[in-house]
Amino acid sequence: MPLVKPLDSQQDAETKELAAFFNETLGFCPNSVLTMQHRPAISQAFIHLNKAVMANEGRVTSALKRLMAWVSSNAAGCRYCQAHAVRAAARYGASQEQLENLWDYRTHPSFSEAERAALDFSLLASQVPNGVDDELKERLTRYWDEGEIVEMLGVISLFGYLNRWNDSMGTSLEKDAIESGEQYLGKYGWEQGKHR
C-alpha cells in the first residue's frame, strides 16, 4: 500500500498534457507522476526534467540511458524503477541479448567497452559513498565526450531522485511494468516487493 495514493490522471490538466511523454516511454503514465500531482508544481517540474535528461544530444542512445537507469535503480534497490527502466529499455531498442544479460554487462559480449564504462559509471555514482574515481574517469573520457558524460550523470541523478521517491512512497507498480520486471528480471529474483 503506497504511503500516498496516486491521483486520477485527470486531476491536473497541465500534468496530464506533459505526461503524454510517458505514453511513448512506458505505454502509460506512471503512478509516481500521479502521486507527485498532489503538488502539481512538482509533477510538472519532474516531467520537464525527465524530458531534458532523456533527450539525445550526443551518442548516448535512449536504450543505453534506460539501461543506465536500471543499473542505478538496481544499486539503490528500487524495484519500481528497475521494472520501469527495463521496460523503457526494451521499448527504446535495447537488444534482447542485453535485456536478458543485464546482470552480466561487465562480461557479456553484447555490451561494448563504451557501454560497460557508462554502466559502471551508473553503478559507482549510485553507491553511497560515491565510487567514481580517476580510473573510471579515464575509461569514460576514452569513449565519451564531456557533454555525453553530463547526459549520463543526468540520468543517474534523475533516477537517484526516482529511487528515493518510489521506494519511500511504496509506489504501486502498474500491470505492464510488473510484466516487464518478471520477463527480464524475474530469473534474477526480482519481485514487486512493497510496490503492490
PDB file of C-alpha atoms in Angstrom:
ATOM      1  CA  MET A   1       0.000   0.000   0.000  1.00  0.00           C
ATOM      2  CA  PRO A   2       1.583   3.306  -1.033  1.00  0.00           C
ATOM      3  CA  LEU A   3       2.341   5.991   1.530  1.00  0.00           C
ATOM      4  CA  VAL A   4       0.265   8.460  -0.549  1.00  0.00           C
ATOM      5  CA  LYS A   5      -2.252   7.345  -3.155  1.00  0.00           C
ATOM      6  CA  PRO A   6      -1.841   8.475  -6.765  1.00  0.00           C
ATOM      7  CA  LEU A   7      -4.407  10.965  -8.006  1.00  0.00           C
ATOM      8  CA  ASP A   8      -6.502  10.412 -11.105  1.00  0.00           C
ATOM      9  CA  SER A   9      -4.698  11.305 -14.313  1.00  0.00           C
ATOM     10  CA  GLN A  10      -7.377  13.965 -14.955  1.00  0.00           C
ATOM     11  CA  GLN A  11      -6.522  15.810 -11.707  1.00  0.00           C
ATOM     12  CA  ASP A  12      -4.202  18.407 -13.190  1.00  0.00           C
ATOM     13  CA  ALA A  13      -4.607  19.378 -16.852  1.00  0.00           C
ATOM     14  CA  GLU A  14      -1.025  20.596 -17.319  1.00  0.00           C
ATOM     15  CA  THR A  15       0.466  17.459 -15.760  1.00  0.00           C
ATOM     16  CA  LYS A  16      -1.824  15.323 -17.934  1.00  0.00           C
ATOM     17  CA  GLU A  17      -0.662  17.111 -21.082  1.00  0.00           C
ATOM     18  CA  LEU A  18       3.015  16.869 -20.126  1.00  0.00           C
ATOM     19  CA  ALA A  19       2.648  13.232 -19.056  1.00  0.00           C
ATOM     20  CA  ALA A  20       1.800  12.178 -22.614  1.00  0.00           C
ATOM     21  CA  PHE A  21       5.614  11.833 -22.882  1.00  0.00           C
ATOM     22  CA  PHE A  22       5.352   8.663 -20.781  1.00  0.00           C
ATOM     23  CA  ASN A  23       2.954   7.014 -23.235  1.00  0.00           C
ATOM     24  CA  GLU A  24       5.899   6.694 -25.601  1.00  0.00           C
ATOM     25  CA  THR A  25       8.384   5.776 -22.890  1.00  0.00           C
ATOM     26  CA  LEU A  26       6.329   3.255 -20.918  1.00  0.00           C
ATOM     27  CA  GLY A  27       2.938   2.988 -22.571  1.00  0.00           C
ATOM     28  CA  PHE A  28       1.216   4.585 -19.562  1.00  0.00           C
ATOM     29  CA  CYS A  29       1.543   7.456 -17.101  1.00  0.00           C
ATOM     30  CA  PRO A  30       3.460   6.150 -14.067  1.00  0.00           C
ATOM     31  CA  ASN A  31       1.891   6.133 -10.628  1.00  0.00           C
ATOM     32  CA  SER A  32       4.897   8.090  -9.367  1.00  0.00           C
ATOM     33  CA  VAL A  33       3.866  11.086 -11.501  1.00  0.00           C
ATOM     34  CA  LEU A  34       0.240  10.672 -10.445  1.00  0.00           C
ATOM     35  CA  THR A  35       1.384  10.821  -6.813  1.00  0.00           C
ATOM     36  CA  MET A  36       3.508  13.907  -7.465  1.00  0.00           C
ATOM     37  CA  GLN A  37       0.306  15.592  -8.693  1.00  0.00           C
ATOM     38  CA  HIS A  38      -0.630  16.249  -5.068  1.00  0.00           C
ATOM     39  CA  ARG A  39       1.691  19.192  -5.680  1.00  0.00           C
ATOM     40  CA  PRO A  40       1.338  19.934  -9.406  1.00  0.00           C
ATOM     41  CA  ALA A  41       4.441  22.126  -9.488  1.00  0.00           C
ATOM     42  CA  ILE A  42       6.477  19.045  -8.516  1.00  0.00           C
ATOM     43  CA  SER A  43       4.893  16.760 -11.137  1.00  0.00           C
ATOM     44  CA  GLN A  44       5.313  19.385 -13.851  1.00  0.00           C
ATOM     45  CA  ALA A  45       8.922  20.196 -12.941  1.00  0.00           C
ATOM     46  CA  PHE A  46       9.742  16.489 -12.775  1.00  0.00           C
ATOM     47  CA  ILE A  47       8.327  15.831 -16.251  1.00  0.00           C
ATOM     48  CA  HIS A  48      10.280  18.769 -17.709  1.00  0.00           C
ATOM     49  CA  LEU A  49      13.476  17.486 -16.069  1.00  0.00           C
ATOM     50  CA  ASN A  50      12.800  13.940 -17.278  1.00  0.00           C
ATOM     51  CA  LYS A  51      12.323  15.152 -20.857  1.00  0.00           C
ATOM     52  CA  ALA A  52      15.527  17.213 -20.723  1.00  0.00           C
ATOM     53  CA  VAL A  53      17.592  14.379 -19.253  1.00  0.00           C
ATOM     54  CA  MET A  54      16.296  11.767 -21.693  1.00  0.00           C
ATOM     55  CA  ALA A  55      16.788  13.947 -24.799  1.00  0.00           C
ATOM     56  CA  ASN A  56      19.546  12.602 -27.030  1.00  0.00           C
ATOM     57  CA  GLU A  57      22.126  15.263 -27.767  1.00  0.00           C
ATOM     58  CA  GLY A  58      25.107  13.020 -28.460  1.00  0.00           C
ATOM     59  CA  ARG A  59      25.861   9.328 -28.916  1.00  0.00           C
ATOM     60  CA  VAL A  60      24.250   8.190 -25.660  1.00  0.00           C
ATOM     61  CA  THR A  61      21.258   6.283 -27.012  1.00  0.00           C
ATOM     62  CA  SER A  62      17.819   6.144 -25.466  1.00  0.00           C
ATOM     63  CA  ALA A  63      18.318   2.425 -24.859  1.00  0.00           C
ATOM     64  CA  LEU A  64      21.646   2.974 -23.074  1.00  0.00           C
ATOM     65  CA  LYS A  65      20.126   5.694 -20.901  1.00  0.00           C
ATOM     66  CA  ARG A  66      17.412   3.271 -19.790  1.00  0.00           C
ATOM     67  CA  LEU A  67      19.975   0.515 -19.128  1.00  0.00           C
ATOM     68  CA  MET A  68      21.911   3.013 -17.011  1.00  0.00           C
ATOM     69  CA  ALA A  69      18.674   3.803 -15.160  1.00  0.00           C
ATOM     70  CA  TRP A  70      18.266   0.101 -14.441  1.00  0.00           C
ATOM     71  CA  VAL A  71      21.824  -0.226 -13.089  1.00  0.00           C
ATOM     72  CA  SER A  72      21.305   2.839 -10.881  1.00  0.00           C
ATOM     73  CA  SER A  73      17.953   1.545  -9.631  1.00  0.00           C
ATOM     74  CA  ASN A  74      19.401  -1.891  -9.006  1.00  0.00           C
ATOM     75  CA  ALA A  75      22.188  -0.343  -6.912  1.00  0.00           C
ATOM     76  CA  ALA A  76      19.575   1.601  -4.931  1.00  0.00           C
ATOM     77  CA  GLY A  77      17.311  -1.446  -4.566  1.00  0.00           C
ATOM     78  CA  CYS A  78      14.228   0.262  -6.026  1.00  0.00           C
ATOM     79  CA  ARG A  79      12.168  -2.483  -7.623  1.00  0.00           C
ATOM     80  CA  TYR A  80       9.647   0.020  -9.012  1.00  0.00           C
ATOM     81  CA  CYS A  81      12.320   1.840 -11.003  1.00  0.00           C
ATOM     82  CA  GLN A  82      14.038  -1.396 -12.027  1.00  0.00           C
ATOM     83  CA  ALA A  83      10.825  -2.569 -13.715  1.00  0.00           C
ATOM     84  CA  HIS A  84      10.223   0.815 -15.357  1.00  0.00           C
ATOM     85  CA  ALA A  85      13.815   1.115 -16.596  1.00  0.00           C
ATOM     86  CA  VAL A  86      13.946  -2.358 -18.136  1.00  0.00           C
ATOM     87  CA  ARG A  87      10.542  -1.800 -19.769  1.00  0.00           C
ATOM     88  CA  ALA A  88      11.680   1.505 -21.256  1.00  0.00           C
ATOM     89  CA  ALA A  89      15.000  -0.020 -22.402  1.00  0.00           C
ATOM     90  CA  ALA A  90      13.058  -2.694 -24.301  1.00  0.00           C
ATOM     91  CA  ARG A  91      10.725  -0.084 -25.830  1.00  0.00           C
ATOM     92  CA  TYR A  92      13.717   2.038 -26.918  1.00  0.00           C
ATOM     93  CA  GLY A  93      15.542  -0.742 -28.730  1.00  0.00           C
ATOM     94  CA  ALA A  94      17.910  -2.428 -26.279  1.00  0.00           C
ATOM     95  CA  SER A  95      18.790  -5.788 -27.772  1.00  0.00           C
ATOM     96  CA  GLN A  96      17.121  -8.915 -26.442  1.00  0.00           C
ATOM     97  CA  GLU A  97      20.590 -10.200 -25.551  1.00  0.00           C
ATOM     98  CA  GLN A  98      21.356  -7.125 -23.471  1.00  0.00           C
ATOM     99  CA  LEU A  99      17.978  -7.238 -21.732  1.00  0.00           C
ATOM    100  CA  GLU A 100      18.457 -10.884 -20.841  1.00  0.00           C
ATOM    101  CA  ASN A 101      22.028 -10.360 -19.601  1.00  0.00           C
ATOM    102  CA  LEU A 102      21.857  -7.056 -17.719  1.00  0.00           C
ATOM    103  CA  TRP A 103      23.373  -8.538 -14.601  1.00  0.00           C
ATOM    104  CA  ASP A 104      26.394  -9.645 -16.600  1.00  0.00           C
ATOM    105  CA  TYR A 105      27.043  -6.415 -18.502  1.00  0.00           C
ATOM    106  CA  ARG A 106      30.695  -6.396 -17.422  1.00  0.00           C
ATOM    107  CA  THR A 107      31.471  -9.647 -19.237  1.00  0.00           C
ATOM    108  CA  HIS A 108      28.670 -10.398 -21.699  1.00  0.00           C
ATOM    109  CA  PRO A 109      29.703  -9.871 -25.345  1.00  0.00           C
ATOM    110  CA  SER A 110      26.505  -7.965 -26.197  1.00  0.00           C
ATOM    111  CA  PHE A 111      27.907  -4.942 -24.326  1.00  0.00           C
ATOM    112  CA  SER A 112      30.681  -2.799 -25.805  1.00  0.00           C
ATOM    113  CA  GLU A 113      33.535  -1.364 -23.750  1.00  0.00           C
ATOM    114  CA  ALA A 114      31.961   2.102 -24.081  1.00  0.00           C
ATOM    115  CA  GLU A 115      28.654   0.755 -22.733  1.00  0.00           C
ATOM    116  CA  ARG A 116      30.456  -1.017 -19.889  1.00  0.00           C
ATOM    117  CA  ALA A 117      32.132   2.255 -18.905  1.00  0.00           C
ATOM    118  CA  ALA A 118      28.757   4.030 -18.927  1.00  0.00           C
ATOM    119  CA  LEU A 119      27.081   1.283 -16.898  1.00  0.00           C
ATOM    120  CA  ASP A 120      29.957   1.197 -14.411  1.00  0.00           C
ATOM    121  CA  PHE A 121      29.557   4.984 -14.086  1.00  0.00           C
ATOM    122  CA  SER A 122      25.898   4.426 -13.282  1.00  0.00           C
ATOM    123  CA  LEU A 123      26.730   1.816 -10.663  1.00  0.00           C
ATOM    124  CA  LEU A 124      29.577   3.705  -8.981  1.00  0.00           C
ATOM    125  CA  ALA A 125      27.795   7.085  -8.987  1.00  0.00           C
ATOM    126  CA  SER A 126      24.712   5.476  -7.415  1.00  0.00           C
ATOM    127  CA  GLN A 127      26.575   3.979  -4.473  1.00  0.00           C
ATOM    128  CA  VAL A 128      26.948   5.568  -1.066  1.00  0.00           C
ATOM    129  CA  PRO A 129      29.700   6.516  -0.620  1.00  0.00           C
ATOM    130  CA  ASN A 130      30.140   7.508  -4.246  1.00  0.00           C
ATOM    131  CA  GLY A 131      32.579   5.248  -6.087  1.00  0.00           C
ATOM    132  CA  VAL A 132      33.516   7.448  -9.059  1.00  0.00           C
ATOM    133  CA  ASP A 133      37.310   7.637  -9.210  1.00  0.00           C
ATOM    134  CA  ASP A 134      40.194   8.535 -11.552  1.00  0.00           C
ATOM    135  CA  GLU A 135      40.234   5.091 -13.176  1.00  0.00           C
ATOM    136  CA  LEU A 136      36.580   5.427 -14.136  1.00  0.00           C
ATOM    137  CA  LYS A 137      37.143   8.984 -15.344  1.00  0.00           C
ATOM    138  CA  GLU A 138      39.882   7.718 -17.668  1.00  0.00           C
ATOM    139  CA  ARG A 139      37.611   4.972 -19.048  1.00  0.00           C
ATOM    140  CA  LEU A 140      34.673   7.355 -19.523  1.00  0.00           C
ATOM    141  CA  THR A 141      36.705  10.005 -21.326  1.00  0.00           C
ATOM    142  CA  ARG A 142      38.210   7.343 -23.596  1.00  0.00           C
ATOM    143  CA  TYR A 143      34.752   6.696 -25.082  1.00  0.00           C
ATOM    144  CA  TRP A 144      32.538   9.689 -24.302  1.00  0.00           C
ATOM    145  CA  ASP A 145      32.833  13.469 -24.575  1.00  0.00           C
ATOM    146  CA  GLU A 146      32.025  15.872 -21.734  1.00  0.00           C
ATOM    147  CA  GLY A 147      28.510  16.629 -22.969  1.00  0.00           C
ATOM    148  CA  GLU A 148      27.727  12.908 -23.129  1.00  0.00           C
ATOM    149  CA  ILE A 149      29.070  12.400 -19.607  1.00  0.00           C
ATOM    150  CA  VAL A 150      26.772  15.221 -18.450  1.00  0.00           C
ATOM    151  CA  GLU A 151      23.832  13.432 -20.133  1.00  0.00           C
ATOM    152  CA  MET A 152      24.766  10.216 -18.341  1.00  0.00           C
ATOM    153  CA  LEU A 153      25.051  11.847 -14.945  1.00  0.00           C
ATOM    154  CA  GLY A 154      21.687  13.491 -15.612  1.00  0.00           C
ATOM    155  CA  VAL A 155      20.163  10.005 -15.971  1.00  0.00           C
ATOM    156  CA  ILE A 156      21.900   8.726 -12.843  1.00  0.00           C
ATOM    157  CA  SER A 157      20.812  11.762 -10.822  1.00  0.00           C
ATOM    158  CA  LEU A 158      17.229  11.630 -12.120  1.00  0.00           C
ATOM    159  CA  PHE A 159      16.977   8.013 -11.048  1.00  0.00           C
ATOM    160  CA  GLY A 160      18.526   8.816  -7.683  1.00  0.00           C
ATOM    161  CA  TYR A 161      15.517  11.086  -7.156  1.00  0.00           C
ATOM    162  CA  LEU A 162      13.081   8.493  -8.503  1.00  0.00           C
ATOM    163  CA  ASN A 163      14.597   5.665  -6.463  1.00  0.00           C
ATOM    164  CA  ARG A 164      14.154   7.632  -3.238  1.00  0.00           C
ATOM    165  CA  TRP A 165      10.685   8.828  -4.242  1.00  0.00           C
ATOM    166  CA  ASN A 166       9.286   5.446  -5.222  1.00  0.00           C
ATOM    167  CA  ASP A 167      10.926   3.336  -2.563  1.00  0.00           C
ATOM    168  CA  SER A 168       9.931   5.724   0.228  1.00  0.00           C
ATOM    169  CA  MET A 169       6.448   6.178  -1.223  1.00  0.00           C
ATOM    170  CA  GLY A 170       5.980   2.450  -1.842  1.00  0.00           C
ATOM    171  CA  THR A 171       4.523   3.436  -5.224  1.00  0.00           C
ATOM    172  CA  SER A 172       2.280   0.717  -6.667  1.00  0.00           C
ATOM    173  CA  LEU A 173       3.636  -0.888  -9.819  1.00  0.00           C
ATOM    174  CA  GLU A 174       1.489  -0.832 -12.913  1.00  0.00           C
ATOM    175  CA  LYS A 175       0.477  -4.102 -14.625  1.00  0.00           C
ATOM    176  CA  ASP A 176       2.688  -3.594 -17.699  1.00  0.00           C
ATOM    177  CA  ALA A 177       5.713  -2.706 -15.552  1.00  0.00           C
ATOM    178  CA  ILE A 178       5.183  -5.852 -13.469  1.00  0.00           C
ATOM    179  CA  GLU A 179       5.136  -7.924 -16.660  1.00  0.00           C
ATOM    180  CA  SER A 180       8.414  -6.355 -17.847  1.00  0.00           C
ATOM    181  CA  GLY A 181      10.044  -6.887 -14.459  1.00  0.00           C
ATOM    182  CA  GLU A 182       9.018 -10.532 -14.401  1.00  0.00           C
ATOM    183  CA  GLN A 183      10.031 -11.097 -18.032  1.00  0.00           C
ATOM    184  CA  TYR A 184      13.541  -9.628 -17.857  1.00  0.00           C
ATOM    185  CA  LEU A 185      14.439  -9.604 -14.178  1.00  0.00           C
ATOM    186  CA  GLY A 186      12.438 -12.462 -12.662  1.00  0.00           C
ATOM    187  CA  LYS A 187      15.175 -15.025 -13.249  1.00  0.00           C
ATOM    188  CA  TYR A 188      17.405 -12.897 -11.003  1.00  0.00           C
ATOM    189  CA  GLY A 189      14.893 -12.843  -8.159  1.00  0.00           C
ATOM    190  CA  TRP A 190      13.099  -9.575  -8.996  1.00  0.00           C
ATOM    191  CA  GLU A 191       9.679  -9.244  -7.394  1.00  0.00           C
ATOM    192  CA  GLN A 192       7.294  -6.397  -6.662  1.00  0.00           C
ATOM    193  CA  GLY A 193       8.248  -6.151  -3.011  1.00  0.00           C
ATOM    194  CA  LYS A 194       6.405  -3.279  -1.373  1.00  0.00           C
ATOM    195  CA  HIS A 195       5.229  -1.886  -4.717  1.00  0.00           C
ATOM    196  CA  ARG A 196       1.861  -3.670  -4.730  1.00  0.00           C
TER     197      ARG A 196
END
